[in-house]
């Protein structure tokens, strides 16, 4: 069994991914590549592509619902790290369910986490 997020990616293509500008400034300790962000107000930037009518993060690779991954996984913003896939740690996630539903994907269940490869989360998400 592969990690469910690797067969999903919906939350990277459903929400605006906004965060404090300092996360994209190396001199502030930020890790997010600034060229992948755009300013939305004096305090925040967003991942490019996520402010569109149909959001799709510029860092999302692959196809939603089939095979997806984050091209900046180790450098992704805090809001992405805060998204917990439903039932990965024994709790539901309305954010995960909502994004999946937008793509016609059923909500994850506890059974989705049973298997030898159910390891690290891969595609956390958005604001
Ligand atoms: S957190 Fe949920 S919506 Fe986001 S990629 Fe994982 S399974 Fe899909
Ligand atoms: S996890 Fe990666 S692909 Fe998904 S929204 Fe965040 S930066 Fe974009």
Short mmCIF file of N, CA and C and ligand atoms in Angstrom, two decimals:
data_model
loop_
_atom_site.label_atom_id
_atom_site.label_comp_id
_atom_site.label_asym_id
_atom_site.label_seq_id
_atom_site.Cartn_x
_atom_site.Cartn_y
_atom_site.Cartn_z
N UNK A 1 0.83 -1.20 0.00
CA UNK A 1 0.00 0.00 0.00
C UNK A 1 0.87 1.25 0.00
N UNK A 2 0.67 2.15 -0.96
CA UNK A 2 1.42 3.41 -0.95
C UNK A 2 0.68 4.41 -0.05
N UNK A 3 1.41 5.46 0.33
CA UNK A 3 0.78 6.48 1.15
C UNK A 3 -0.42 7.07 0.41
N UNK A 4 -1.57 7.22 1.08
CA UNK A 4 -2.76 7.72 0.38
C UNK A 4 -2.56 9.08 -0.28
N UNK A 5 -1.72 9.94 0.27
CA UNK A 5 -1.50 11.25 -0.34
C UNK A 5 -0.84 11.14 -1.71
N UNK A 6 -0.07 10.07 -1.90
CA UNK A 6 0.59 9.88 -3.20
C UNK A 6 -0.39 9.49 -4.29
N UNK A 7 -1.60 9.15 -3.88
CA UNK A 7 -2.64 8.86 -4.86
C UNK A 7 -3.70 9.96 -4.84
N UNK A 8 -3.37 11.10 -4.26
CA UNK A 8 -4.38 12.15 -4.07
C UNK A 8 -3.87 13.51 -4.55
N UNK A 9 -3.37 14.33 -3.63
CA UNK A 9 -2.91 15.67 -4.00
C UNK A 9 -4.02 16.70 -4.05
N UNK A 10 -5.22 16.31 -3.65
CA UNK A 10 -6.38 17.20 -3.79
C UNK A 10 -6.23 18.51 -3.01
N UNK A 11 -5.67 18.44 -1.82
CA UNK A 11 -5.60 19.65 -1.02
C UNK A 11 -4.61 20.67 -1.61
N UNK A 12 -3.69 20.23 -2.45
CA UNK A 12 -2.77 21.14 -3.12
C UNK A 12 -3.41 21.79 -4.34
N UNK A 13 -4.59 21.36 -4.66
CA UNK A 13 -5.28 21.88 -5.83
C UNK A 13 -6.72 22.24 -5.47
N UNK A 14 -6.88 22.73 -4.24
CA UNK A 14 -8.23 23.11 -3.81
C UNK A 14 -8.25 24.37 -2.95
N UNK A 15 -7.21 24.59 -2.16
CA UNK A 15 -7.19 25.72 -1.23
C UNK A 15 -6.15 26.77 -1.64
N UNK A 16 -6.37 27.99 -1.18
CA UNK A 16 -5.30 28.98 -1.28
C UNK A 16 -4.26 28.66 -0.21
N UNK A 17 -3.01 28.66 -0.59
CA UNK A 17 -1.94 28.31 0.34
C UNK A 17 -1.19 29.60 0.69
N UNK A 18 -1.62 30.23 1.77
CA UNK A 18 -1.07 31.53 2.17
C UNK A 18 -0.33 31.41 3.49
N UNK A 19 0.74 32.20 3.63
CA UNK A 19 1.56 32.13 4.83
C UNK A 19 2.39 33.40 4.95
N UNK A 20 3.03 33.57 6.09
CA UNK A 20 3.81 34.78 6.33
C UNK A 20 5.00 34.86 5.37
N UNK A 21 5.27 36.05 4.89
CA UNK A 21 6.32 36.23 3.88
C UNK A 21 7.68 35.73 4.34
N UNK A 22 7.93 35.74 5.65
CA UNK A 22 9.25 35.35 6.15
C UNK A 22 9.56 33.88 5.84
N UNK A 23 8.56 33.09 5.59
CA UNK A 23 8.81 31.68 5.26
C UNK A 23 9.45 31.51 3.88
N UNK A 24 9.41 32.60 3.10
CA UNK A 24 10.03 32.55 1.77
C UNK A 24 11.25 33.47 1.69
N UNK A 25 11.79 33.82 2.84
CA UNK A 25 12.98 34.67 2.89
C UNK A 25 14.09 33.92 3.62
N UNK A 26 15.14 33.58 2.89
CA UNK A 26 16.22 32.79 3.49
C UNK A 26 16.87 33.51 4.66
N UNK A 27 16.98 34.84 4.55
CA UNK A 27 17.65 35.57 5.64
C UNK A 27 16.82 35.57 6.92
N UNK A 28 15.55 35.19 6.80
CA UNK A 28 14.69 35.04 7.98
C UNK A 28 14.55 33.58 8.41
N UNK A 29 15.31 32.73 7.75
CA UNK A 29 15.22 31.31 8.06
C UNK A 29 14.16 30.58 7.26
N UNK A 30 13.58 31.27 6.29
CA UNK A 30 12.54 30.65 5.47
C UNK A 30 13.10 29.61 4.51
N UNK A 31 12.28 28.68 4.13
CA UNK A 31 12.73 27.59 3.26
C UNK A 31 11.99 27.55 1.92
N UNK A 32 10.86 28.20 1.83
CA UNK A 32 10.05 28.12 0.61
C UNK A 32 10.73 28.93 -0.51
N UNK A 33 10.93 28.33 -1.69
CA UNK A 33 11.54 29.09 -2.80
C UNK A 33 10.69 30.32 -3.14
N UNK A 34 11.24 31.53 -3.02
CA UNK A 34 10.43 32.74 -3.22
C UNK A 34 9.85 32.85 -4.62
N UNK A 35 10.55 32.28 -5.61
CA UNK A 35 10.05 32.37 -6.98
C UNK A 35 8.76 31.57 -7.19
N UNK A 36 8.43 30.74 -6.23
CA UNK A 36 7.19 29.96 -6.32
C UNK A 36 6.05 30.62 -5.55
N UNK A 37 6.31 31.82 -5.04
CA UNK A 37 5.28 32.51 -4.25
C UNK A 37 4.93 33.84 -4.90
N UNK A 38 3.81 34.40 -4.46
CA UNK A 38 3.43 35.75 -4.87
C UNK A 38 2.84 36.47 -3.67
N UNK A 39 3.10 37.76 -3.61
CA UNK A 39 2.65 38.58 -2.49
C UNK A 39 1.13 38.78 -2.59
N UNK A 40 0.44 38.63 -1.45
CA UNK A 40 -1.00 38.89 -1.48
C UNK A 40 -1.40 40.05 -0.58
N UNK A 41 -0.57 40.40 0.39
CA UNK A 41 -0.79 41.60 1.20
C UNK A 41 0.52 41.91 1.91
N UNK A 42 0.59 42.96 2.72
CA UNK A 42 1.88 43.33 3.33
C UNK A 42 2.48 42.24 4.22
N UNK A 43 1.67 41.33 4.65
CA UNK A 43 2.16 40.33 5.60
C UNK A 43 2.26 38.92 5.04
N UNK A 44 1.58 38.67 3.96
CA UNK A 44 1.48 37.29 3.49
C UNK A 44 1.85 37.12 2.01
N UNK A 45 2.34 35.93 1.73
CA UNK A 45 2.51 35.49 0.34
C UNK A 45 1.67 34.22 0.18
N UNK A 46 1.51 33.82 -1.08
CA UNK A 46 0.80 32.56 -1.36
C UNK A 46 1.60 31.76 -2.36
N UNK A 47 1.45 30.47 -2.31
CA UNK A 47 2.05 29.64 -3.36
C UNK A 47 1.39 30.01 -4.68
N UNK A 48 2.22 30.20 -5.70
CA UNK A 48 1.68 30.54 -7.01
C UNK A 48 0.71 29.45 -7.47
N UNK A 49 -0.34 29.92 -8.07
CA UNK A 49 -1.35 29.01 -8.59
C UNK A 49 -2.49 28.75 -7.64
N UNK A 50 -2.30 29.08 -6.36
CA UNK A 50 -3.36 28.73 -5.40
C UNK A 50 -4.36 29.86 -5.19
N UNK A 51 -4.15 30.97 -5.86
CA UNK A 51 -5.16 32.04 -5.76
C UNK A 51 -6.13 32.00 -6.95
N UNK A 52 -5.92 31.07 -7.83
CA UNK A 52 -6.77 30.97 -9.02
C UNK A 52 -8.17 30.50 -8.64
N UNK A 53 -9.08 30.72 -9.55
CA UNK A 53 -10.46 30.25 -9.34
C UNK A 53 -10.47 28.74 -9.08
N UNK A 54 -9.64 28.05 -9.80
CA UNK A 54 -9.45 26.62 -9.54
C UNK A 54 -7.99 26.45 -9.11
N UNK A 55 -7.74 26.50 -7.82
CA UNK A 55 -6.36 26.50 -7.32
C UNK A 55 -5.59 25.26 -7.76
N UNK A 56 -4.31 25.48 -8.01
CA UNK A 56 -3.40 24.36 -8.29
C UNK A 56 -2.00 24.84 -7.98
N UNK A 57 -1.45 24.37 -6.90
CA UNK A 57 -0.14 24.85 -6.48
C UNK A 57 0.91 24.55 -7.56
N UNK A 58 1.77 25.53 -7.79
CA UNK A 58 2.82 25.38 -8.80
C UNK A 58 3.79 24.25 -8.45
N UNK A 59 3.86 23.92 -7.18
CA UNK A 59 4.80 22.87 -6.75
C UNK A 59 4.21 21.47 -6.82
N UNK A 60 2.94 21.36 -7.14
CA UNK A 60 2.31 20.05 -7.20
C UNK A 60 2.67 19.35 -8.52
N UNK A 61 3.19 18.15 -8.39
CA UNK A 61 3.55 17.36 -9.56
C UNK A 61 2.58 16.19 -9.71
N UNK A 62 2.35 15.79 -10.94
CA UNK A 62 1.50 14.63 -11.19
C UNK A 62 0.06 15.01 -11.42
N UNK A 63 -0.82 14.07 -11.19
CA UNK A 63 -2.24 14.26 -11.45
C UNK A 63 -3.04 13.99 -10.19
N UNK A 64 -3.91 14.92 -9.87
CA UNK A 64 -4.75 14.76 -8.67
C UNK A 64 -5.59 13.49 -8.80
N UNK A 65 -5.58 12.71 -7.74
CA UNK A 65 -6.40 11.51 -7.69
C UNK A 65 -5.73 10.28 -8.29
N UNK A 66 -4.55 10.47 -8.87
CA UNK A 66 -3.87 9.35 -9.51
C UNK A 66 -2.48 9.14 -8.92
N UNK A 67 -1.62 10.11 -9.16
CA UNK A 67 -0.26 10.06 -8.65
C UNK A 67 0.20 11.49 -8.47
N UNK A 68 0.46 11.91 -7.26
CA UNK A 68 0.79 13.30 -6.98
C UNK A 68 1.90 13.40 -5.95
N UNK A 69 2.68 14.47 -6.06
CA UNK A 69 3.73 14.70 -5.07
C UNK A 69 4.08 16.18 -5.04
N UNK A 70 4.72 16.58 -3.95
CA UNK A 70 5.13 17.97 -3.78
C UNK A 70 6.61 18.09 -4.18
N UNK A 71 6.90 18.98 -5.13
CA UNK A 71 8.27 19.12 -5.62
C UNK A 71 9.16 19.85 -4.63
N UNK A 72 8.59 20.44 -3.60
CA UNK A 72 9.39 21.14 -2.58
C UNK A 72 9.05 20.59 -1.20
N UNK A 73 8.84 19.31 -1.14
CA UNK A 73 8.35 18.70 0.11
C UNK A 73 9.15 19.14 1.34
N UNK A 74 10.46 19.07 1.26
CA UNK A 74 11.28 19.41 2.43
C UNK A 74 11.27 20.91 2.72
N UNK A 75 10.86 21.70 1.74
CA UNK A 75 10.87 23.17 1.88
C UNK A 75 9.47 23.76 1.97
N UNK A 76 8.47 22.93 2.02
CA UNK A 76 7.09 23.41 1.95
C UNK A 76 6.74 24.31 3.13
N UNK A 77 5.76 25.18 2.96
CA UNK A 77 5.41 26.12 4.02
C UNK A 77 4.70 25.44 5.20
N UNK A 78 4.62 26.19 6.28
CA UNK A 78 4.06 25.64 7.52
C UNK A 78 2.62 25.19 7.35
N UNK A 79 1.85 25.94 6.57
CA UNK A 79 0.44 25.57 6.42
C UNK A 79 0.30 24.19 5.77
N UNK A 80 1.23 23.86 4.91
CA UNK A 80 1.18 22.53 4.28
C UNK A 80 1.51 21.46 5.32
N UNK A 81 2.46 21.77 6.17
CA UNK A 81 2.85 20.80 7.19
C UNK A 81 1.74 20.56 8.20
N UNK A 82 0.85 21.53 8.34
CA UNK A 82 -0.20 21.44 9.36
C UNK A 82 -1.40 20.61 8.92
N UNK A 83 -1.50 20.35 7.65
CA UNK A 83 -2.64 19.55 7.17
C UNK A 83 -2.36 18.07 7.45
N UNK A 84 -3.23 17.48 8.22
CA UNK A 84 -3.08 16.08 8.58
C UNK A 84 -4.09 15.27 7.77
N UNK A 85 -3.63 14.32 7.00
CA UNK A 85 -4.57 13.47 6.26
C UNK A 85 -5.54 12.77 7.21
N UNK A 86 -6.78 12.67 6.79
CA UNK A 86 -7.80 12.05 7.64
C UNK A 86 -7.37 10.66 8.10
N UNK A 87 -7.47 10.45 9.39
CA UNK A 87 -7.24 9.17 10.07
C UNK A 87 -5.80 8.71 10.09
N UNK A 88 -4.87 9.53 9.58
CA UNK A 88 -3.48 9.07 9.65
C UNK A 88 -3.05 8.86 11.10
N UNK A 89 -3.54 9.76 11.96
CA UNK A 89 -3.20 9.63 13.38
C UNK A 89 -4.44 9.42 14.22
N UNK A 90 -5.44 8.78 13.61
CA UNK A 90 -6.62 8.38 14.37
C UNK A 90 -7.72 9.41 14.49
N UNK A 91 -7.63 10.49 13.71
CA UNK A 91 -8.66 11.52 13.81
C UNK A 91 -9.14 11.93 12.41
N UNK A 92 -10.40 12.37 12.33
CA UNK A 92 -10.90 12.84 11.03
C UNK A 92 -10.26 14.17 10.65
N UNK A 93 -10.38 14.55 9.39
CA UNK A 93 -9.87 15.83 8.93
C UNK A 93 -10.85 16.42 7.93
N UNK A 94 -11.58 17.43 8.36
CA UNK A 94 -12.57 18.06 7.48
C UNK A 94 -11.90 18.66 6.26
N UNK A 95 -10.70 19.20 6.44
CA UNK A 95 -9.97 19.83 5.34
C UNK A 95 -9.61 18.79 4.28
N UNK A 96 -9.13 17.67 4.72
CA UNK A 96 -8.78 16.58 3.80
C UNK A 96 -10.04 16.08 3.09
N UNK A 97 -11.07 15.84 3.85
CA UNK A 97 -12.32 15.33 3.27
C UNK A 97 -12.88 16.30 2.22
N UNK A 98 -12.84 17.60 2.54
CA UNK A 98 -13.39 18.61 1.64
C UNK A 98 -12.63 18.64 0.31
N UNK A 99 -11.31 18.62 0.40
CA UNK A 99 -10.50 18.66 -0.82
C UNK A 99 -10.74 17.41 -1.67
N UNK A 100 -10.77 16.27 -1.04
CA UNK A 100 -10.99 15.03 -1.78
C UNK A 100 -12.37 15.03 -2.43
N UNK A 101 -13.37 15.50 -1.71
CA UNK A 101 -14.72 15.52 -2.26
C UNK A 101 -14.80 16.38 -3.51
N UNK A 102 -14.02 17.45 -3.53
CA UNK A 102 -14.04 18.35 -4.69
C UNK A 102 -13.55 17.65 -5.95
N UNK A 103 -12.82 16.56 -5.77
CA UNK A 103 -12.32 15.79 -6.91
C UNK A 103 -13.02 14.44 -7.04
N UNK A 104 -14.12 14.30 -6.33
CA UNK A 104 -14.87 13.05 -6.42
C UNK A 104 -14.20 11.88 -5.74
N UNK A 105 -13.29 12.17 -4.82
CA UNK A 105 -12.58 11.11 -4.11
C UNK A 105 -13.26 10.87 -2.77
N UNK A 106 -13.44 9.63 -2.41
CA UNK A 106 -14.08 9.29 -1.14
C UNK A 106 -13.19 9.72 0.03
N UNK A 107 -13.79 10.04 1.16
CA UNK A 107 -12.96 10.36 2.33
C UNK A 107 -12.09 9.18 2.71
N UNK A 108 -10.91 9.49 3.23
CA UNK A 108 -10.06 8.42 3.74
C UNK A 108 -10.73 7.80 4.96
N UNK A 109 -10.41 6.56 5.22
CA UNK A 109 -10.92 5.85 6.40
C UNK A 109 -9.74 5.26 7.15
N UNK A 110 -9.96 4.80 8.37
CA UNK A 110 -8.85 4.16 9.10
C UNK A 110 -8.24 3.00 8.33
N UNK A 111 -9.03 2.35 7.52
CA UNK A 111 -8.52 1.20 6.75
C UNK A 111 -7.48 1.61 5.71
N UNK A 112 -7.53 2.88 5.30
CA UNK A 112 -6.54 3.35 4.32
C UNK A 112 -5.13 3.38 4.89
N UNK A 113 -5.01 3.26 6.20
CA UNK A 113 -3.71 3.36 6.85
C UNK A 113 -3.18 2.01 7.30
N UNK A 114 -3.82 0.96 6.87
CA UNK A 114 -3.35 -0.37 7.21
C UNK A 114 -2.52 -0.91 6.04
N UNK A 115 -1.26 -1.18 6.32
CA UNK A 115 -0.40 -1.70 5.25
C UNK A 115 1.04 -1.37 5.53
N UNK A 116 1.94 -2.03 4.84
CA UNK A 116 3.38 -1.88 5.13
C UNK A 116 3.98 -0.55 4.73
N UNK A 117 3.36 0.17 3.79
CA UNK A 117 3.96 1.41 3.29
C UNK A 117 3.28 2.67 3.81
N UNK A 118 2.45 2.55 4.81
CA UNK A 118 1.71 3.71 5.32
C UNK A 118 2.61 4.53 6.22
N UNK A 119 3.60 5.15 5.63
CA UNK A 119 4.60 5.87 6.41
C UNK A 119 4.41 7.36 6.44
N UNK A 120 5.46 8.07 6.10
CA UNK A 120 5.50 9.53 6.17
C UNK A 120 4.40 10.19 5.35
N UNK A 121 3.75 11.24 5.87
CA UNK A 121 2.85 12.02 5.04
C UNK A 121 3.64 12.71 3.92
N UNK A 122 3.03 12.84 2.78
CA UNK A 122 3.75 13.37 1.62
C UNK A 122 3.17 14.68 1.13
N UNK A 123 1.88 14.84 1.19
CA UNK A 123 1.27 16.04 0.64
C UNK A 123 0.39 16.73 1.64
N UNK A 124 0.95 17.44 2.54
CA UNK A 124 0.14 18.21 3.46
C UNK A 124 -0.44 19.42 2.74
N UNK A 125 -1.12 20.28 3.33
CA UNK A 125 -1.71 21.38 2.59
C UNK A 125 -2.01 22.69 3.21
N UNK A 126 -2.96 23.33 3.03
CA UNK A 126 -3.23 24.71 2.71
C UNK A 126 -4.04 25.53 3.70
N UNK A 127 -4.09 26.81 3.35
CA UNK A 127 -4.77 27.76 4.23
C UNK A 127 -6.21 27.94 3.81
S1 LIG B 1 -4.02 15.38 3.06
FE1 LIG B 1 -5.92 14.49 2.25
S2 LIG B 1 -6.51 15.83 0.55
FE2 LIG B 1 -4.33 16.24 1.01
S3 LIG B 1 -3.17 14.89 -0.36
FE3 LIG B 1 -3.42 13.80 1.58
S4 LIG B 1 -5.27 12.55 1.29
FE4 LIG B 1 -5.30 14.15 -0.28
S1 LIG B 2 2.46 20.53 -0.10
FE1 LIG B 2 3.70 21.30 -1.82
S2 LIG B 2 2.39 21.05 -3.63
FE2 LIG B 2 1.06 20.94 -1.84
S3 LIG B 2 0.32 23.04 -1.54
FE3 LIG B 2 2.13 22.76 -0.23
S4 LIG B 2 3.83 23.49 -1.48
FE4 LIG B 2 2.11 23.16 -2.87
#
